Amino acid sequence: MSLAQTRFAHNIEARSHVRFSDIRLGQPVSLTQSVDGAGAIGDCMCDLVRQWSGSPRASLVSLHQPAGGLTPDTVAGHVLARHLDGSNQADVEILGRAQDIICLRAVVRVALA
């Protein structure tokens, strides 16, 4: 692989990771994976954030399911908090909807580049 090809491949890889300096409060988070209800819903929420961020480190901060455990038909997320303590962590809030009601609210903390 030539030097130019190596640099190009590195730039593609770098673009797949969300950088802490590039996110803003309230910024929408693109969540493309579906929620199928199999397995723990908290793990699924962390997986969604890992996929968006490109970071392997995401952990569940809170999970509320006020609608009696309905599986969401759709999920949407946004940046809820940016930690300014030098840790490059951000909190992502995820809202799940089923039958036109909010059935899930999760907050996932992720370490960014």
XYZ file of C-alpha atoms in Angstrom:
113
model
C 0.000 0.000 0.000
C 1.423 3.389 -0.969
C 1.771 6.272 1.480
C -1.163 8.092 -0.172
C -3.370 4.979 0.119
C -2.382 4.557 3.773
C -3.290 8.191 4.556
C -6.605 7.850 2.696
C -7.477 4.640 4.595
C -6.573 6.338 7.901
C -8.825 9.317 7.072
C -11.767 7.017 6.318
C -11.228 5.196 9.617
C -10.932 8.480 11.509
C -14.243 9.705 10.063
C -16.037 6.665 11.446
C -15.371 7.854 15.016
C -17.199 10.801 16.508
C -14.842 13.309 18.103
C -15.699 15.068 21.358
C -14.807 18.443 19.844
C -17.317 17.911 17.004
C -20.454 17.354 19.098
C -22.782 19.986 20.532
C -25.535 19.903 23.168
C -28.858 18.954 21.636
C -27.232 17.610 18.475
C -29.307 14.785 16.964
C -27.708 11.351 17.100
C -28.241 9.060 14.139
C -29.389 5.685 15.452
C -29.694 3.245 12.559
C -29.878 -0.149 14.260
C -33.325 -1.541 15.070
C -34.541 -2.509 18.534
C -35.885 -6.048 18.356
C -36.718 -6.700 21.997
C -34.411 -9.714 22.199
C -31.886 -9.457 25.002
C -31.533 -6.715 27.572
C -32.878 -3.367 26.382
C -30.101 -1.516 28.232
C -27.445 -3.441 26.301
C -29.267 -2.611 23.085
C -29.233 1.133 23.933
C -25.481 0.977 24.602
C -24.969 -0.837 21.279
C -26.867 1.923 19.448
C -24.572 4.579 20.930
C -21.449 2.503 20.248
C -22.497 2.178 16.606
C -23.114 5.944 16.297
C -19.896 6.992 18.049
C -17.492 4.332 16.824
C -16.321 3.977 20.426
C -16.250 0.607 22.202
C -16.818 2.294 25.575
C -20.446 3.098 26.349
C -22.346 2.430 29.559
C -25.933 2.778 30.668
C -26.518 5.657 33.095
C -30.307 5.329 33.414
C -33.224 3.488 31.866
C -36.922 4.163 32.346
C -39.723 2.218 30.712
C -42.940 3.961 31.817
C -45.161 2.146 29.296
C -44.925 -1.293 30.877
C -42.103 -2.801 28.846
C -43.300 -2.078 25.302
C -40.603 -2.569 22.669
C -40.014 0.697 20.796
C -40.975 0.885 17.119
C -38.665 3.866 16.633
C -35.818 5.412 18.595
C -34.308 8.880 18.407
C -31.386 10.343 20.283
C -29.554 13.568 20.989
C -26.488 14.750 22.909
C -27.712 15.476 26.432
C -24.418 16.433 28.113
C -20.742 17.024 27.373
C -18.393 16.330 30.291
C -15.858 19.172 30.464
C -13.598 17.477 33.011
C -11.099 16.292 30.375
C -12.592 12.800 30.109
C -14.063 13.431 26.604
C -17.299 11.758 27.668
C -20.772 12.633 26.483
C -24.235 11.536 27.553
C -26.738 10.585 24.869
C -30.458 10.556 25.621
C -32.506 8.005 23.678
C -36.295 8.138 23.472
C -38.211 5.131 22.188
C -41.761 5.312 20.863
C -44.365 2.581 20.418
C -47.978 3.160 19.457
C -47.351 6.951 19.446
C -46.308 7.075 23.101
C -42.879 7.339 24.679
C -42.187 3.862 26.004
C -38.510 4.191 26.852
C -36.007 6.823 28.002
C -32.365 5.898 28.334
C -29.189 7.845 28.977
C -25.942 6.284 27.771
C -22.473 7.661 28.568
C -19.831 7.253 25.888
C -16.091 8.023 25.794
C -15.181 9.839 22.582
C -11.899 10.473 20.787
